[in-house]
GROMACS .gro file of C-alpha atoms in nm:
model
  274
    1MET     CA    1   6.409  13.791   7.120
    2ALA     CA    2   6.352  13.388   7.142
    3GLY     CA    3   6.526  13.428   6.780
    4ARG     CA    4   6.814  13.646   6.847
    5LEU     CA    5   6.930  13.420   7.184
    6GLY     CA    6   6.895  13.168   6.931
    7ALA     CA    7   7.126  13.355   6.676
    8MET     CA    8   7.363  13.424   6.926
    9LEU     CA    9   7.431  13.071   7.095
   10GLY     CA   10   7.470  12.911   6.777
   11LEU     CA   11   7.726  13.216   6.754
   12ALA     CA   12   7.921  13.109   7.077
   13ARG     CA   13   7.909  12.739   6.924
   14ARG     CA   14   8.048  12.852   6.652
   15ASN     CA   15   8.352  13.046   6.840
   16LYS     CA   16   8.407  12.771   7.085
   17ARG     CA   17   8.471  12.466   6.768
   18ALA     CA   18   8.743  12.723   6.661
   19ARG     CA   19   8.900  12.792   6.943
   20ILE     CA   20   8.921  12.401   6.982
   21THR     CA   21   9.052  12.363   6.629
   22ILE     CA   22   9.327  12.682   6.694
   23VAL     CA   23   9.480  12.457   7.005
   24GLY     CA   24   9.474  12.170   6.854
   25ALA     CA   25   9.683  12.336   6.546
   26VAL     CA   26   9.963  12.466   6.809
   27ALA     CA   27   9.947  12.161   6.998
   28GLY     CA   28  10.075  11.919   6.703
   29ALA     CA   29  10.293  12.217   6.579
   30ALA     CA   30  10.467  12.177   6.881
   31VAL     CA   31  10.490  11.796   6.862
   32ALA     CA   32  10.575  11.815   6.494
   33THR     CA   33  10.853  12.063   6.644
   34ILE     CA   34  10.989  11.841   6.963
   35SER     CA   35  10.986  11.548   6.699
   36ALA     CA   36  11.239  11.733   6.425
   37CYS     CA   37  11.485  11.845   6.704
   38THR     CA   38  11.542  11.470   6.886
   39THR     CA   39  11.595  11.128   6.806
   40GLY     CA   40  11.542  10.970   7.152
   41ASP     CA   41  11.258  10.946   7.445
   42VAL     CA   42  11.132  11.265   7.527
   43PHE     CA   43  11.050  11.121   7.909
   44ALA     CA   44  11.368  10.960   7.972
   45LEU     CA   45  11.583  11.295   8.013
   46GLN     CA   46  11.865  11.190   7.808
   47PRO     CA   47  11.989  11.345   7.530
   48ALA     CA   48  11.961  11.211   7.162
   49VAL     CA   49  12.300  11.113   7.031
   50ASP     CA   50  12.365  11.228   6.670
   51VAL     CA   51  12.569  10.956   6.498
   52GLY     CA   52  12.729  11.105   6.205
   53SER     CA   53  12.987  11.001   5.979
   54GLN     CA   54  13.302  11.073   6.178
   55THR     CA   55  13.122  10.911   6.527
   56ALA     CA   56  12.978  10.580   6.561
   57ALA     CA   57  12.870  10.596   6.926
   58VAL     CA   58  12.956  10.788   7.239
   59PRO     CA   59  12.965  10.622   7.547
   60ASP     CA   60  12.739  10.734   7.851
   61ALA     CA   61  12.990  10.733   8.116
   62PRO     CA   62  13.379  10.787   8.003
   63GLN     CA   63  13.603  10.537   8.194
   64TYR     CA   64  13.894  10.717   8.281
   65SER     CA   65  14.215  10.622   8.452
   66GLY     CA   66  14.571  10.679   8.579
   67MET     CA   67  14.623  11.116   8.603
   68GLN     CA   68  14.355  11.095   8.359
   69ARG     CA   69  14.061  11.136   8.659
   70LEU     CA   70  14.263  11.463   8.736
   71VAL     CA   71  14.259  11.582   8.381
   72PRO     CA   72  14.003  11.425   8.187
   73SER     CA   73  13.986  11.654   7.875
   74ASN     CA   74  14.365  11.530   7.841
   75PRO     CA   75  14.408  11.209   7.682
   76TYR     CA   76  14.769  11.210   7.676
   77MET     CA   77  14.779  11.159   8.115
   78THR     CA   78  14.674  10.857   8.095
   79GLN     CA   79  15.060  10.727   8.157
   80ALA     CA   80  15.173  11.098   8.264
   81ALA     CA   81  15.405  11.135   8.623
   82TYR     CA   82  15.393  10.763   8.715
   83PRO     CA   83  15.320  10.311   8.570
   84ARG     CA   84  14.993  10.234   8.551
   85MET     CA   85  14.824  10.054   8.809
   86ASP     CA   86  14.735   9.780   8.639
   87GLU     CA   87  15.055   9.747   8.478
   88PRO     CA   88  15.248   9.542   8.837
   89MET     CA   89  15.644   9.665   8.830
   90SER     CA   90  15.723   9.284   8.842
   91PRO     CA   91  15.520   8.987   8.675
   92VAL     CA   92  15.543   8.802   9.008
   93GLU     CA   93  15.261   8.576   8.877
   94GLN     CA   94  15.460   8.453   8.578
   95MET     CA   95  15.743   8.385   8.806
   96PRO     CA   96  15.919   7.967   8.786
   97ALA     CA   97  15.947   7.814   9.100
   98SER     CA   98  16.275   7.805   9.139
   99GLU     CA   99  16.263   8.230   9.073
  100ILE     CA  100  16.004   8.200   9.355
  101ASP     CA  101  16.241   7.914   9.576
  102CYS     CA  102  16.532   8.171   9.515
  103ARG     CA  103  16.302   8.495   9.619
  104ASN     CA  104  16.242   8.316   9.974
  105GLU     CA  105  16.568   8.219  10.043
  106LEU     CA  106  16.648   8.592   9.974
  107LYS     CA  107  16.386   8.672  10.211
  108ARG     CA  108  16.492   8.406  10.477
  109MET     CA  109  16.865   8.563  10.491
  110GLY     CA  110  16.749   8.916  10.540
  111VAL     CA  111  16.819   9.022  10.198
  112VAL     CA  112  16.643   9.389  10.097
  113TYR     CA  113  16.577   9.367   9.709
  114GLN     CA  114  16.310   9.477   9.495
  115ASP     CA  115  16.182   9.306   9.220
  116ILE     CA  116  16.197   9.488   8.854
  117GLN     CA  117  16.162   9.510   8.537
  118PRO     CA  118  16.294   9.213   8.282
  119ILE     CA  119  16.588   9.345   8.074
  120HIS     CA  120  16.648   9.249   7.696
  121GLU     CA  121  16.936   9.437   7.572
  122GLY     CA  122  17.011   9.266   7.280
  123GLN     CA  123  17.217   8.935   7.326
  124CYS     CA  124  17.243   9.108   7.714
  125GLY     CA  125  16.966   9.072   7.985
  126ILE     CA  126  16.756   8.905   8.283
  127ASP     CA  127  16.464   8.769   8.271
  128PHE     CA  128  16.382   8.869   8.612
  129PRO     CA  129  16.580   9.025   8.812
  130VAL     CA  130  16.646   9.172   9.130
  131LYS     CA  131  16.799   9.481   9.246
  132VAL     CA  132  16.987   9.421   9.606
  133SER     CA  133  16.999   9.736   9.892
  134ALA     CA  134  17.112   9.498  10.148
  135ILE     CA  135  17.232   9.201  10.275
  136GLY     CA  136  17.049   9.225  10.623
  137SER     CA  137  17.285   9.512  10.853
  138VAL     CA  138  17.549   9.540  10.549
  139GLU     CA  139  17.500   9.811  10.318
  140MET     CA  140  17.552   9.717   9.910
  141LYS     CA  141  17.678  10.084   9.790
  142PRO     CA  142  17.487  10.152   9.473
  143ALA     CA  143  17.227   9.877   9.505
  144ALA     CA  144  17.277   9.571   9.233
  145THR     CA  145  17.089   9.439   8.979
  146LEU     CA  146  17.157   9.093   8.943
  147THR     CA  147  17.004   8.741   8.885
  148CYS     CA  148  16.827   8.605   9.179
  149ASN     CA  149  17.039   8.331   9.195
  150MET     CA  150  17.349   8.564   9.219
  151ALA     CA  151  17.221   8.710   9.450
  152ALA     CA  152  17.145   8.468   9.646
  153THR     CA  153  17.482   8.372   9.650
  154PHE     CA  154  17.686   8.682   9.702
  155ALA     CA  155  17.455   8.720  10.083
  156ALA     CA  156  17.559   8.367  10.157
  157TRP     CA  157  17.916   8.492  10.050
  158THR     CA  158  17.838   8.826  10.271
  159LYS     CA  159  17.677   8.605  10.584
  160ASN     CA  160  17.869   8.327  10.619
  161GLU     CA  161  18.217   8.433  10.533
  162LEU     CA  162  18.266   8.778  10.473
  163GLN     CA  163  18.112   8.921  10.806
  164PRO     CA  164  18.324   8.645  11.019
  165ALA     CA  165  18.643   8.700  10.857
  166ALA     CA  166  18.619   9.104  10.890
  167ARG     CA  167  18.508   9.020  11.290
  168TRP     CA  168  18.821   8.838  11.317
  169ARG     CA  169  19.088   9.022  11.129
  170TYR     CA  170  18.937   9.352  11.301
  171PHE     CA  171  18.711   9.303  11.549
  172SER     CA  172  18.464   9.466  11.370
  173GLY     CA  173  18.109   9.421  11.149
  174VAL     CA  174  18.066   9.455  10.793
  175LYS     CA  175  17.872   9.834  10.722
  176ALA     CA  176  17.897   9.835  10.313
  177ILE     CA  177  17.964   9.633  10.078
  178HIS     CA  178  18.121   9.952   9.778
  179GLN     CA  179  18.035   9.759   9.426
  180GLY     CA  180  18.166   9.938   9.128
  181SER     CA  181  17.969   9.741   8.854
  182SER     CA  182  17.657   9.457   8.865
  183TYR     CA  183  17.497   9.409   8.560
  184SER     CA  184  17.643   9.553   8.254
  185CYS     CA  185  17.575   9.474   7.903
  186ARG     CA  186  17.951   9.393   7.740
  187ASN     CA  187  18.168   9.155   7.638
  188ILE     CA  188  18.503   9.046   7.805
  189ALA     CA  189  18.758   9.270   7.796
  190GLY     CA  190  18.989   9.156   7.463
  191GLU     CA  191  18.760   8.892   7.371
  192GLY     CA  192  18.427   8.835   7.156
  193VAL     CA  193  18.247   8.670   7.462
  194LEU     CA  194  17.945   8.810   7.644
  195SER     CA  195  18.040   8.842   8.017
  196GLU     CA  196  17.857   8.715   8.286
  197HIS     CA  197  17.780   9.103   8.354
  198GLY     CA  198  17.551   9.120   8.087
  199LYS     CA  199  17.384   8.838   8.217
  200GLY     CA  200  17.370   8.991   8.578
  201ASN     CA  201  17.554   8.710   8.721
  202ALA     CA  202  17.852   8.915   8.834
  203LEU     CA  203  17.904   9.198   9.100
  204ASP     CA  204  18.306   9.345   9.103
  205VAL     CA  205  18.403   9.462   9.473
  206MET     CA  206  18.568   9.791   9.511
  207SER     CA  207  18.563   9.797   9.905
  208ILE     CA  208  18.493   9.705  10.221
  209GLU     CA  209  18.400   9.930  10.483
  210LEU     CA  210  18.392   9.783  10.848
  211ASN     CA  211  18.145   9.927  11.104
  212ASN     CA  212  18.472  10.083  11.294
  213GLY     CA  213  18.522  10.331  11.073
  214ASP     CA  214  18.784  10.090  10.829
  215ASP     CA  215  18.704  10.087  10.470
  216ILE     CA  216  18.972   9.799  10.314
  217ASP     CA  217  19.058   9.911   9.959
  218VAL     CA  218  19.061   9.595   9.739
  219ARG     CA  219  19.382   9.672   9.594
  220LYS     CA  220  19.678   9.525   9.670
  221PRO     CA  221  19.793   9.631  10.005
  222GLY     CA  222  20.141   9.750  10.126
  223LEU     CA  223  20.424   9.437  10.187
  224PHE     CA  224  20.372   9.523  10.551
  225ALA     CA  225  19.990   9.583  10.603
  226PHE     CA  226  19.942   9.222  10.729
  227ARG     CA  227  19.606   9.247  10.878
  228THR     CA  228  19.494   9.342  10.553
  229ARG     CA  229  19.658   9.135  10.332
  230GLY     CA  230  19.544   8.834  10.560
  231PHE     CA  231  19.169   9.007  10.515
  232LEU     CA  232  19.157   8.986  10.144
  233ASN     CA  233  19.335   8.631  10.130
  234ASN     CA  234  19.042   8.495  10.362
  235VAL     CA  235  18.790   8.709  10.054
  236ARG     CA  236  18.982   8.566   9.734
  237ALA     CA  237  18.965   8.159   9.942
  238ASP     CA  238  18.633   8.179  10.046
  239GLY     CA  239  18.479   8.308   9.774
  240CYS     CA  240  18.580   7.991   9.562
  241GLN     CA  241  18.407   7.767   9.788
  242TYR     CA  242  18.058   7.984   9.642
  243PHE     CA  243  18.136   8.159   9.264
  244SER     CA  244  18.292   7.992   8.961
  245THR     CA  245  18.529   8.259   8.914
  246VAL     CA  246  18.659   8.499   9.192
  247LEU     CA  247  18.939   8.723   9.028
  248GLY     CA  248  19.131   9.021   9.198
  249PRO     CA  249  19.437   9.223   9.214
  250GLY     CA  250  19.742   8.981   9.109
  251TYR     CA  251  19.572   8.849   8.828
  252ASN     CA  252  19.578   9.096   8.547
  253TYR     CA  253  19.603   9.518   8.455
  254ASP     CA  254  19.212   9.480   8.497
  255HIS     CA  255  19.134   9.317   8.791
  256ARG     CA  256  19.406   9.537   8.940
  257ASN     CA  257  19.076   9.733   9.171
  258HIS     CA  258  18.855   9.510   9.262
  259PHE     CA  259  18.738   9.142   9.327
  260HIS     CA  260  18.529   8.997   9.076
  261PHE     CA  261  18.252   8.760   9.186
  262ASP     CA  262  18.056   8.529   8.928
  263ILE     CA  263  17.823   8.207   8.906
  264LYS     CA  264  17.943   8.151   8.562
  265ASN     CA  265  17.833   7.753   8.472
  266ARG     CA  266  18.160   7.611   8.334
  267LYS     CA  267  18.203   7.231   8.189
  268SER     CA  268  18.263   6.971   8.456
  269GLY     CA  269  18.203   7.237   8.777
  270TYR     CA  270  18.556   7.413   8.701
  271ARG     CA  271  18.636   7.657   8.922
  272ALA     CA  272  18.850   7.945   8.818
  273CYS     CA  273  18.978   8.112   9.093
  274ARG     CA  274  19.336   8.336   9.115
   0.00000   0.00000   0.00000
């Protein structure tokens, strides 16, 4: 009996060792399998990155911007629909002091304007253009693209000369100035010289609309249009105190329907008022 019991205990011990050996083998195989499937840290809960010949690195969290935040799968949406927020429309911080001072003067006179991107078209262009839509209560139709210096000069003339002349002649304020050309890349007609329009230093006025409903056409008035004639003579004469060039109807055929104002820099301060 004792011999049979000893034999049974020996058999049990051998079976236990066998089971331990089998379990150890299974565990080792599992570890080997996991090691073959990943190069990352098993306990970090992050998928490993397979760095191959085409992928040098994959960021943990892609940084999308602009429209791509809405459609991250489309790489072409970064600049769609609107300008990038990190590219301001006007580099105000890069403006020279003279441009900043000029804009302060525009604000002082109540000029409604917008800074727009620099314009460069061959020999034409404006480094720091402004788009003027109103001078106080006087609308600019359409908005005029000019240098700040030209905008300030025109605004001063409008407030100090044009509006008082309208109130004196017509007992009415000015509602709108209808302009036919501000910045425009072109030469002077019949000459190979760049027009001041191509520099943003010129503005053509076609008509002046008053608050009382009158719309004063700049074209040469009739013989008996005394009030209109007197008003336009004031416009021309007073403009010569502000601008270096004032050309209008009667000067030549090209200026038959508008007043041309510009601030061209001439030698000895010469002014052309005709």
